Short mmCIF file of C-alpha atoms in Angstrom, two decimals:
data_model
loop_
_atom_site.label_atom_id
_atom_site.label_comp_id
_atom_site.label_asym_id
_atom_site.label_seq_id
_atom_site.Cartn_x
_atom_site.Cartn_y
_atom_site.Cartn_z
CA UNK X 1033 255.22 251.08 19.91
CA UNK X 1034 252.02 251.57 18.46
CA UNK X 1035 250.53 250.58 15.08
CA UNK X 1036 249.69 253.43 12.02
CA UNK X 1037 246.46 254.55 12.54
CA UNK X 1038 243.97 255.74 9.70
CA UNK X 1039 244.95 258.93 10.52
CA UNK X 1040 248.62 258.54 9.37
CA UNK X 1041 247.91 256.05 6.86
CA UNK X 1042 247.89 259.15 4.43
CA UNK X 1043 250.73 260.59 5.08
CA UNK X 1044 252.62 257.42 5.31
CA UNK X 1045 251.22 256.60 1.47
CA UNK X 1046 252.18 260.13 0.59
CA UNK X 1047 255.29 260.50 2.17
CA UNK X 1048 256.96 257.42 3.93
CA UNK X 1049 260.72 256.98 2.59
CA UNK X 1050 262.79 255.90 5.35
CA UNK X 1051 266.47 254.95 5.32
CA UNK X 1052 268.84 253.66 7.63
CA UNK X 1053 271.87 255.30 9.20
CA UNK X 1054 274.22 257.24 6.35
CA UNK X 1055 277.16 255.72 4.03
CA UNK X 1056 279.91 258.02 2.74
CA UNK X 1057 280.38 256.09 -0.39
CA UNK X 1058 280.95 257.71 -3.55
CA UNK X 1059 281.54 261.26 -1.99
CA UNK X 1060 282.71 263.60 -4.75
CA UNK X 1061 286.15 264.53 -3.31
CA UNK X 1062 287.29 265.70 0.28
CA UNK X 1063 286.68 269.54 -0.82
CA UNK X 1064 283.35 269.16 -1.58
CA UNK X 1065 282.55 266.77 1.13
CA UNK X 1066 280.51 270.03 2.93
CA UNK X 1067 279.34 272.98 0.82
CA UNK X 1068 278.54 276.22 2.65
CA UNK X 1069 274.87 277.54 1.85
CA UNK X 1070 276.01 281.00 2.13
CA UNK X 1071 273.41 283.71 0.92
CA UNK X 1072 270.92 284.96 3.25
CA UNK X 1073 267.34 286.25 2.40
CA UNK X 1074 265.36 288.38 5.66
CA UNK X 1075 262.09 286.95 3.86
CA UNK X 1076 259.69 289.39 5.34
CA UNK X 1077 262.03 292.81 3.39
CA UNK X 1078 263.51 291.23 0.40
CA UNK X 1079 262.42 288.99 -2.87
CA UNK X 1080 264.12 285.34 -3.30
CA UNK X 1081 266.64 286.09 -6.28
CA UNK X 1082 266.78 283.01 -8.12
CA UNK X 1083 270.45 281.90 -6.84
CA UNK X 1084 269.16 282.13 -3.43
CA UNK X 1085 266.85 279.63 -3.68
CA UNK X 1086 268.01 276.21 -2.08
CA UNK X 1087 267.03 272.94 -4.19
CA UNK X 1088 264.01 274.87 -5.86
CA UNK X 1089 262.09 274.88 -2.44
CA UNK X 1090 264.08 277.17 0.33
CA UNK X 1091 265.96 279.94 0.87
CA UNK X 1092 268.30 280.21 4.02
CA UNK X 1093 267.43 282.80 7.05
CA UNK X 1094 269.57 284.32 10.14
CA UNK X 1095 273.07 286.03 10.21
CA UNK X 1096 275.73 284.71 7.93
CA UNK X 1097 278.01 282.58 10.46
CA UNK X 1098 280.87 280.45 8.81
CA UNK X 1099 279.67 276.82 8.06
CA UNK X 1100 276.20 277.29 9.56
CA UNK X 1101 274.22 275.94 6.60
CA UNK X 1102 275.96 273.35 4.44
CA UNK X 1103 275.09 270.80 2.15
CA UNK X 1104 276.46 267.67 3.66
CA UNK X 1105 278.30 264.82 1.31
CA UNK X 1106 279.07 263.03 4.23
CA UNK X 1107 275.76 262.28 5.61
CA UNK X 1108 273.46 261.63 2.58
CA UNK X 1109 269.51 261.33 2.39
CA UNK X 1110 267.93 259.45 -0.72
CA UNK X 1111 271.55 259.52 -2.27
CA UNK X 1112 271.55 262.90 -2.08
CA UNK X 1113 273.46 265.84 0.34
CA UNK X 1114 271.35 266.23 3.39
CA UNK X 1115 272.12 270.09 5.12
CA UNK X 1116 274.04 270.37 8.13
CA UNK X 1117 273.69 273.10 10.46
CA UNK X 1118 276.05 273.76 13.36
CA UNK X 1119 276.62 276.76 15.17
CA UNK X 1120 279.28 277.53 17.61
CA UNK X 1121 280.00 279.22 20.51
CA UNK X 1122 280.09 282.49 19.03
CA UNK X 1123 277.55 282.19 17.11
CA UNK X 1124 274.93 283.97 19.10
CA UNK X 1125 273.82 287.51 17.72
CA UNK X 1126 270.49 287.97 17.88
CA UNK X 1127 268.67 289.71 20.88
CA UNK X 1128 266.65 287.74 22.78
CA UNK X 1129 263.15 287.36 24.12
CA UNK X 1130 264.10 288.73 27.52
CA UNK X 1131 266.31 291.37 28.19
CA UNK X 1132 269.88 290.35 27.92
CA UNK X 1133 269.36 287.76 26.37
CA UNK X 1134 270.59 285.91 23.11
CA UNK X 1135 269.68 283.74 20.71
CA UNK X 1136 271.38 282.05 17.76
CA UNK X 1137 269.72 280.63 14.22
CA UNK X 1138 271.01 278.49 11.38
CA UNK X 1139 267.08 278.03 9.21
CA UNK X 1140 265.63 277.20 5.50
CA UNK X 1141 262.25 278.60 5.51
CA UNK X 1142 260.23 277.24 3.00
CA UNK X 1143 258.03 280.11 3.05
CA UNK X 1144 259.34 282.93 0.44
CA UNK X 1145 258.26 285.46 -2.35
CA UNK X 1146 259.65 286.01 -5.76
CA UNK X 1147 259.50 288.86 -8.37
CA UNK X 1148 257.13 286.14 -10.10
CA UNK X 1149 254.65 286.61 -7.21
CA UNK X 1150 254.33 290.33 -7.58
CA UNK X 1151 254.09 290.40 -10.94
CA UNK X 1152 250.35 291.99 -12.74
CA UNK X 1153 250.20 293.82 -9.07
CA UNK X 1154 250.33 297.73 -8.54
CA UNK X 1155 253.70 298.82 -9.28
CA UNK X 1156 254.13 300.36 -5.65
CA UNK X 1157 253.01 296.81 -4.35
CA UNK X 1158 256.26 295.45 -3.43
CA UNK X 1159 257.89 298.71 -2.11
CA UNK X 1160 254.72 298.98 0.24
CA UNK X 1161 255.48 295.11 1.64
CA UNK X 1162 258.71 295.85 2.01
CA UNK X 1163 258.15 298.56 4.39
CA UNK X 1164 255.78 296.87 6.36
CA UNK X 1165 257.65 294.03 6.24
CA UNK X 1166 254.94 291.43 4.82
CA UNK X 1167 256.99 290.96 1.18
CA UNK X 1168 256.73 286.81 2.13
CA UNK X 1169 252.41 287.60 2.51
CA UNK X 1170 253.06 287.26 -1.23
CA UNK X 1171 254.71 284.15 -1.65
CA UNK X 1172 255.06 280.19 -1.31
CA UNK X 1173 254.88 277.85 1.33
CA UNK X 1174 251.70 279.67 3.41
CA UNK X 1175 249.92 276.94 5.24
CA UNK X 1176 246.16 278.90 5.49
CA UNK X 1177 244.60 279.08 8.90
CA UNK X 1178 241.71 276.42 9.60
CA UNK X 1179 242.88 274.38 7.33
CA UNK X 1180 244.54 270.42 7.72
CA UNK X 1181 248.66 270.34 6.75
CA UNK X 1182 250.50 267.01 6.80
CA UNK X 1183 254.14 267.30 6.55
CA UNK X 1184 257.14 265.09 6.81
CA UNK X 1185 260.93 265.62 7.44
CA UNK X 1186 263.54 263.45 8.95
CA UNK X 1187 266.83 264.89 11.28
CA UNK X 1188 270.06 263.04 11.69
CA UNK X 1189 271.24 263.73 15.18
CA UNK X 1190 274.97 262.52 15.84
CA UNK X 1191 276.10 260.05 18.46
CA UNK X 1192 278.23 262.14 20.36
CA UNK X 1193 276.01 265.44 20.23
CA UNK X 1194 275.49 267.43 23.76
CA UNK X 1195 272.02 266.30 25.71
CA UNK X 1196 272.21 269.82 27.39
CA UNK X 1197 271.68 272.05 24.73
CA UNK X 1198 268.56 274.51 23.71
CA UNK X 1199 267.72 274.70 20.37
CA UNK X 1200 264.53 274.69 18.16
CA UNK X 1201 265.14 272.35 15.07
CA UNK X 1202 261.68 272.56 13.14
CA UNK X 1203 259.17 275.23 13.77
CA UNK X 1204 255.68 276.10 12.19
CA UNK X 1205 255.77 279.65 12.32
CA UNK X 1206 252.85 282.69 12.56
CA UNK X 1207 252.37 285.24 9.71
CA UNK X 1208 251.48 288.71 11.70
CA UNK X 1209 249.88 290.85 9.85
CA UNK X 1210 251.39 294.19 11.20
CA UNK X 1211 248.24 296.51 9.79
CA UNK X 1212 246.40 295.76 12.50
CA UNK X 1213 247.40 298.04 15.34
CA UNK X 1214 246.03 299.59 18.77
CA UNK X 1215 245.92 303.38 18.69
CA UNK X 1216 246.79 305.85 21.48
CA UNK X 1217 243.01 305.62 22.89
CA UNK X 1218 243.10 301.32 23.51
CA UNK X 1219 241.09 300.96 20.05
CA UNK X 1220 242.24 298.10 18.44
CA UNK X 1221 241.63 297.61 14.08
CA UNK X 1222 242.47 297.01 10.63
CA UNK X 1223 244.37 299.59 9.29
CA UNK X 1224 244.34 299.84 4.84
CA UNK X 1225 248.61 299.51 3.86
CA UNK X 1226 248.27 303.22 2.70
CA UNK X 1227 247.16 304.08 5.95
CA UNK X 1228 249.90 301.92 7.84
CA UNK X 1229 252.33 303.84 5.77
CA UNK X 1230 250.71 307.25 6.86
CA UNK X 1231 251.87 305.76 10.19
CA UNK X 1232 255.34 305.32 9.38
CA UNK X 1233 255.95 308.71 8.32
CA UNK X 1234 255.59 309.55 12.11
CA UNK X 1235 256.37 306.23 13.64
CA UNK X 1236 259.19 304.23 14.41
CA UNK X 1237 258.04 300.21 15.37
CA UNK X 1238 260.50 298.99 17.68
CA UNK X 1239 259.23 294.73 17.88
CA UNK X 1240 255.18 296.10 18.84
CA UNK X 1241 255.97 299.50 20.34
CA UNK X 1242 255.72 302.46 18.72
CA UNK X 1243 257.99 305.67 19.34
CA UNK X 1244 257.96 309.11 17.80
CA UNK X 1245 259.73 309.23 14.59
CA UNK X 1246 262.88 311.57 15.42
CA UNK X 1247 265.25 313.00 12.90
CA UNK X 1248 269.44 312.38 13.62
CA UNK X 1249 271.29 315.41 13.60
CA UNK X 1250 274.45 316.81 14.11
CA UNK X 1251 275.60 319.57 16.51
CA UNK X 1252 274.77 322.44 14.66
CA UNK X 1253 270.87 320.93 13.95
CA UNK X 1254 271.72 319.74 10.20
CA UNK X 1255 270.01 316.32 9.38
CA UNK X 1256 271.99 313.17 9.20
CA UNK X 1257 272.49 311.18 6.16
CA UNK X 1258 272.64 306.88 5.47
CA UNK X 1259 275.08 305.82 2.09
CA UNK X 1260 272.40 306.18 0.40
CA UNK X 1261 271.63 309.76 1.19
CA UNK X 1262 268.45 309.67 2.58
CA UNK X 1263 267.93 311.37 6.33
CA UNK X 1264 268.30 309.33 8.99
CA UNK X 1265 265.91 308.91 12.04
CA UNK X 1266 266.05 307.21 15.16
CA UNK X 1267 263.35 306.93 18.04
CA UNK X 1268 262.38 308.93 20.65
CA UNK X 1269 259.44 308.80 23.04
CA UNK X 1270 257.19 306.28 23.47
CA UNK X 1271 253.51 306.77 21.61
CA UNK X 1272 251.15 304.72 22.97
CA UNK X 1273 250.72 302.70 19.50
CA UNK X 1274 251.30 299.29 19.39
CA UNK X 1275 251.34 296.65 16.52
CA UNK X 1276 251.01 292.91 15.67
CA UNK X 1277 254.08 291.32 16.36
CA UNK X 1278 253.50 287.37 16.68
CA UNK X 1279 254.50 285.50 19.39
CA UNK X 1280 255.94 281.74 20.03
CA UNK X 1281 255.55 279.87 17.39
CA UNK X 1282 252.07 277.54 16.86
CA UNK X 1283 254.45 274.42 16.67
CA UNK X 1284 258.10 273.75 18.06
CA UNK X 1285 260.20 270.67 17.77
CA UNK X 1286 263.13 270.94 19.77
CA UNK X 1287 265.77 269.83 22.93
CA UNK X 1288 265.63 271.35 25.92
CA UNK X 1289 266.64 270.50 29.51
CA UNK X 1290 267.36 266.79 28.71
CA UNK X 1291 264.60 266.34 27.16
CA UNK X 1292 263.31 265.89 22.86
CA UNK X 1293 259.86 267.74 22.86
CA UNK X 1294 257.46 268.67 20.39
CA UNK X 1295 255.16 271.92 21.85
CA UNK X 1296 251.93 273.25 20.38
CA UNK X 1297 250.60 276.92 21.47
CA UNK X 1298 247.76 278.86 20.86
CA UNK X 1299 246.98 282.74 20.77
CA UNK X 1300 243.81 283.91 20.62
CA UNK X 1301 243.70 287.28 20.86
CA UNK X 1302 243.47 289.67 18.08
CA UNK X 1303 246.02 291.70 18.62
CA UNK X 1304 248.77 289.70 20.53
CA UNK X 1305 249.56 290.56 24.08
CA UNK X 1306 253.90 290.12 24.08
CA UNK X 1307 253.21 290.42 27.78
CA UNK X 1308 251.45 287.28 28.09
CA UNK X 1309 254.62 285.50 28.53
CA UNK X 1310 252.41 281.55 28.23
CA UNK X 1311 254.64 278.84 27.46
CA UNK X 1312 254.82 275.70 29.05
CA UNK X 1313 257.96 274.83 30.82
CA UNK X 1314 259.14 271.14 28.95
CA UNK X 1315 260.77 270.07 31.96
CA UNK X 1316 257.80 270.88 34.52
CA UNK X 1317 255.07 270.66 32.35
CA UNK X 1318 253.11 267.14 32.03
CA UNK X 1319 252.71 265.65 28.63
CA UNK X 1320 248.83 267.03 27.13
CA UNK X 1321 248.60 268.82 30.00
CA UNK X 1322 247.94 272.61 29.31
CA UNK X 1323 249.02 275.62 30.39
CA UNK X 1324 246.94 278.60 30.11
CA UNK X 1325 246.17 282.24 30.55
CA UNK X 1326 242.72 284.40 29.21
CA UNK X 1327 244.06 284.12 25.60
CA UNK X 1328 246.91 281.74 25.24
CA UNK X 1329 247.29 277.91 25.93
CA UNK X 1330 250.82 276.18 25.59
CA UNK X 1331 251.07 272.62 25.95
CA UNK X 1332 253.99 270.42 25.85
CA UNK X 1333 252.22 267.01 23.17
CA UNK X 1334 255.23 264.79 23.85
CA UNK X 1335 258.62 264.67 25.05
CA UNK X 1336 261.15 262.27 25.68
CA UNK X 1337 264.94 261.89 27.13
CA UNK X 1338 267.30 263.36 24.41
CA UNK X 1339 269.66 260.95 25.70
CA UNK X 1340 267.66 257.75 24.69
CA UNK X 1341 266.38 259.08 21.60
CA UNK X 1342 268.08 257.62 18.42
CA UNK X 1343 271.14 259.08 17.41
CA UNK X 1344 273.45 258.27 14.01
CA UNK X 1345 270.79 257.54 11.69
CA UNK X 1346 267.56 259.41 10.19
CA UNK X 1347 264.51 259.68 11.81
CA UNK X 1348 261.49 260.27 9.99
CA UNK X 1349 258.73 262.66 11.96
CA UNK X 1350 255.02 262.25 10.06
CA UNK X 1351 252.81 264.40 11.01
CA UNK X 1352 248.95 265.66 10.28
CA UNK X 1353 247.54 268.81 12.02
CA UNK X 1354 243.91 270.23 12.20
CA UNK X 1355 244.51 274.00 12.66
CA UNK X 1356 242.61 275.64 15.50
CA UNK X 1357 240.17 277.87 14.21
CA UNK X 1358 239.61 281.60 15.17
CA UNK X 1359 237.06 284.19 14.98
CA UNK X 1360 239.51 287.45 14.55
CA UNK X 1361 238.08 290.49 16.30
CA UNK X 1362 235.80 288.09 18.02
CA UNK X 1363 238.25 286.27 19.74
CA UNK X 1364 236.61 282.64 19.69
CA UNK X 1365 238.33 279.33 19.28
CA UNK X 1366 237.75 276.05 18.65
CA UNK X 1367 240.00 272.67 19.16
CA UNK X 1368 242.39 271.53 16.32
CA UNK X 1369 243.81 268.25 16.42
CA UNK X 1370 247.42 266.60 16.21
CA UNK X 1371 248.41 263.32 15.06
CA UNK X 1372 252.25 262.32 14.95
CA UNK X 1373 254.48 259.56 14.24
CA UNK X 1374 258.61 258.54 14.47
CA UNK X 1375 260.10 256.44 12.00
CA UNK X 1376 263.89 255.09 12.10
CA UNK X 1377 265.76 251.67 11.70
CA UNK X 1378 267.25 250.07 14.43
CA UNK X 1379 269.89 246.92 13.65
CA UNK X 1380 267.56 246.95 10.32
CA UNK X 1381 264.39 246.64 11.97
CA UNK X 1382 262.08 249.23 10.84
CA UNK X 1383 260.55 250.65 13.90
CA UNK X 1384 257.97 253.16 13.81
CA UNK X 1385 256.47 255.10 16.81
CA UNK X 1386 252.39 256.49 16.96
CA UNK X 1387 253.86 259.33 19.73
CA UNK X 1388 250.38 261.53 19.70
CA UNK X 1389 247.51 259.61 18.70
CA UNK X 1390 244.84 262.13 16.77
CA UNK X 1391 244.75 264.28 20.11
CA UNK X 1392 242.43 267.52 20.38
CA UNK X 1393 244.69 270.35 20.88
CA UNK X 1394 244.61 274.09 21.24
CA UNK X 1395 247.36 274.76 18.29
CA UNK X 1396 247.51 277.75 15.88
CA UNK X 1397 247.59 282.11 15.97
CA UNK X 1398 244.44 284.21 15.24
CA UNK X 1399 245.88 285.59 12.17
CA UNK X 1400 244.40 285.69 8.64
CA UNK X 1401 247.31 285.22 6.90
CA UNK X 1402 248.55 281.87 8.16
CA UNK X 1403 251.50 279.83 8.98
CA UNK X 1404 254.73 278.68 7.37
CA UNK X 1405 257.65 275.67 8.28
CA UNK X 1406 260.94 276.47 8.95
CA UNK X 1407 264.12 274.03 10.34
CA UNK X 1408 267.48 274.03 11.45
CA UNK X 1409 269.14 275.59 14.44
CA UNK X 1410 267.65 278.07 16.34
CA UNK X 1411 269.54 278.29 19.48
CA UNK X 1412 267.24 280.53 22.86
CA UNK X 1413 267.68 281.50 26.19
CA UNK X 1414 271.29 282.52 25.87
CA UNK X 1415 272.64 278.89 25.58
CA UNK X 1416 276.10 279.12 23.67
CA UNK X 1417 276.65 275.17 23.47
CA UNK X 1418 278.22 274.43 20.62
CA UNK X 1419 275.94 271.97 18.16
CA UNK X 1420 275.28 270.14 14.73
CA UNK X 1421 272.47 267.96 13.13
CA UNK X 1422 271.17 267.31 9.95
CA UNK X 1423 267.92 267.36 8.36
CA UNK X 1424 266.25 266.42 4.95
CA UNK X 1425 263.38 265.30 3.15
CA UNK X 1426 260.54 267.55 3.59
CA UNK X 1427 257.45 267.05 2.55
CA UNK X 1428 254.38 269.08 2.62
CA UNK X 1429 250.78 269.27 1.90
CA UNK X 1430 247.60 270.98 2.22
CA UNK X 1431 244.73 268.48 2.99
CA UNK X 1432 241.52 270.20 3.24
CA UNK X 1433 241.09 274.42 3.67
CA UNK X 1434 238.53 276.83 2.93
CA UNK X 1435 241.13 279.65 3.15
CA UNK X 1436 241.15 282.56 0.86
CA UNK X 1437 244.45 284.84 0.57
CA UNK X 1438 243.83 287.95 1.14
CA UNK X 1439 246.94 289.03 -0.98
CA UNK X 1440 245.95 287.13 -3.94
#
């Protein structure tokens, strides 16, 4: 075990309040011990309504399945209910990265937009953002590029949790700009919102690939209409257009191959190449030895056998990230830094483990819109192992930045 260093003393002073194993004293009653959170928000296309915002800082995302996100009064943090996440065997309802694979999701997003974020803007701003899938670019919880950010959260893994699960329990995700495109001639450039909306008149994008927009017709050649009276369209032949779609999250905390791990990813290409699947294998890759292609780098920054990780108590993660700097169209990059401590109580003693000591690392994406935090269950690689755990106590601070949002 290592001691605190100056790089994390700020985090400790700002965020660090540690609680041991949970208590079930003073529960409201048995019926209210678990309270489902049933709302869901698509942060790319929807503004969050007041009744959809959880504890003033979260919105729930992903498919709505029974008991997937709940307030848990049986596993308290600081005398308040924590968030319990749970996926069963049949809850993988999202297509995976690779053909034939599936994913399951039950998460809370710290980033979202509300109607207030669009006040004073042009009348069609929200409608256009919904078509471009950029509503959340106008909202709260954005971690700017070229910044240093600090984060703290706590996780509670049950003692009987399966060690063979494949899940991401916390991640910092990119915010791709779909107006960055490649035309059929191979030219990459950024469109205005109006230009991209005009492109959508003739093109349907699936993932990053553009297809001809073809009107659906019945056997007599008449247009088909949806429930709102709008003509229905389908994707025809690929037309050569590509759009920025994003890629692997710059930071992920997960469990895979029997390890609890922290992985940092970087992509300096201006328009992401989704065919480049550079992604460090948690089982085979050594800690802090990057796996790289021409543009991408993936680094397992930390791993430990999950079987030996603390269970049945709250473990607090304190981290500080200096994000890599990217050069936009010229695709330059500078290294960032990462510093990380975990803290918990064992036999009433405080344990502090400095697991990543202010290491140089490539972390981030060559995007102008930054990043955002979310936590919960993101179950990948067609894994259907039932799993459940609790999260709480998220705090975020932007320590330094020279960023100005293009939207604000």
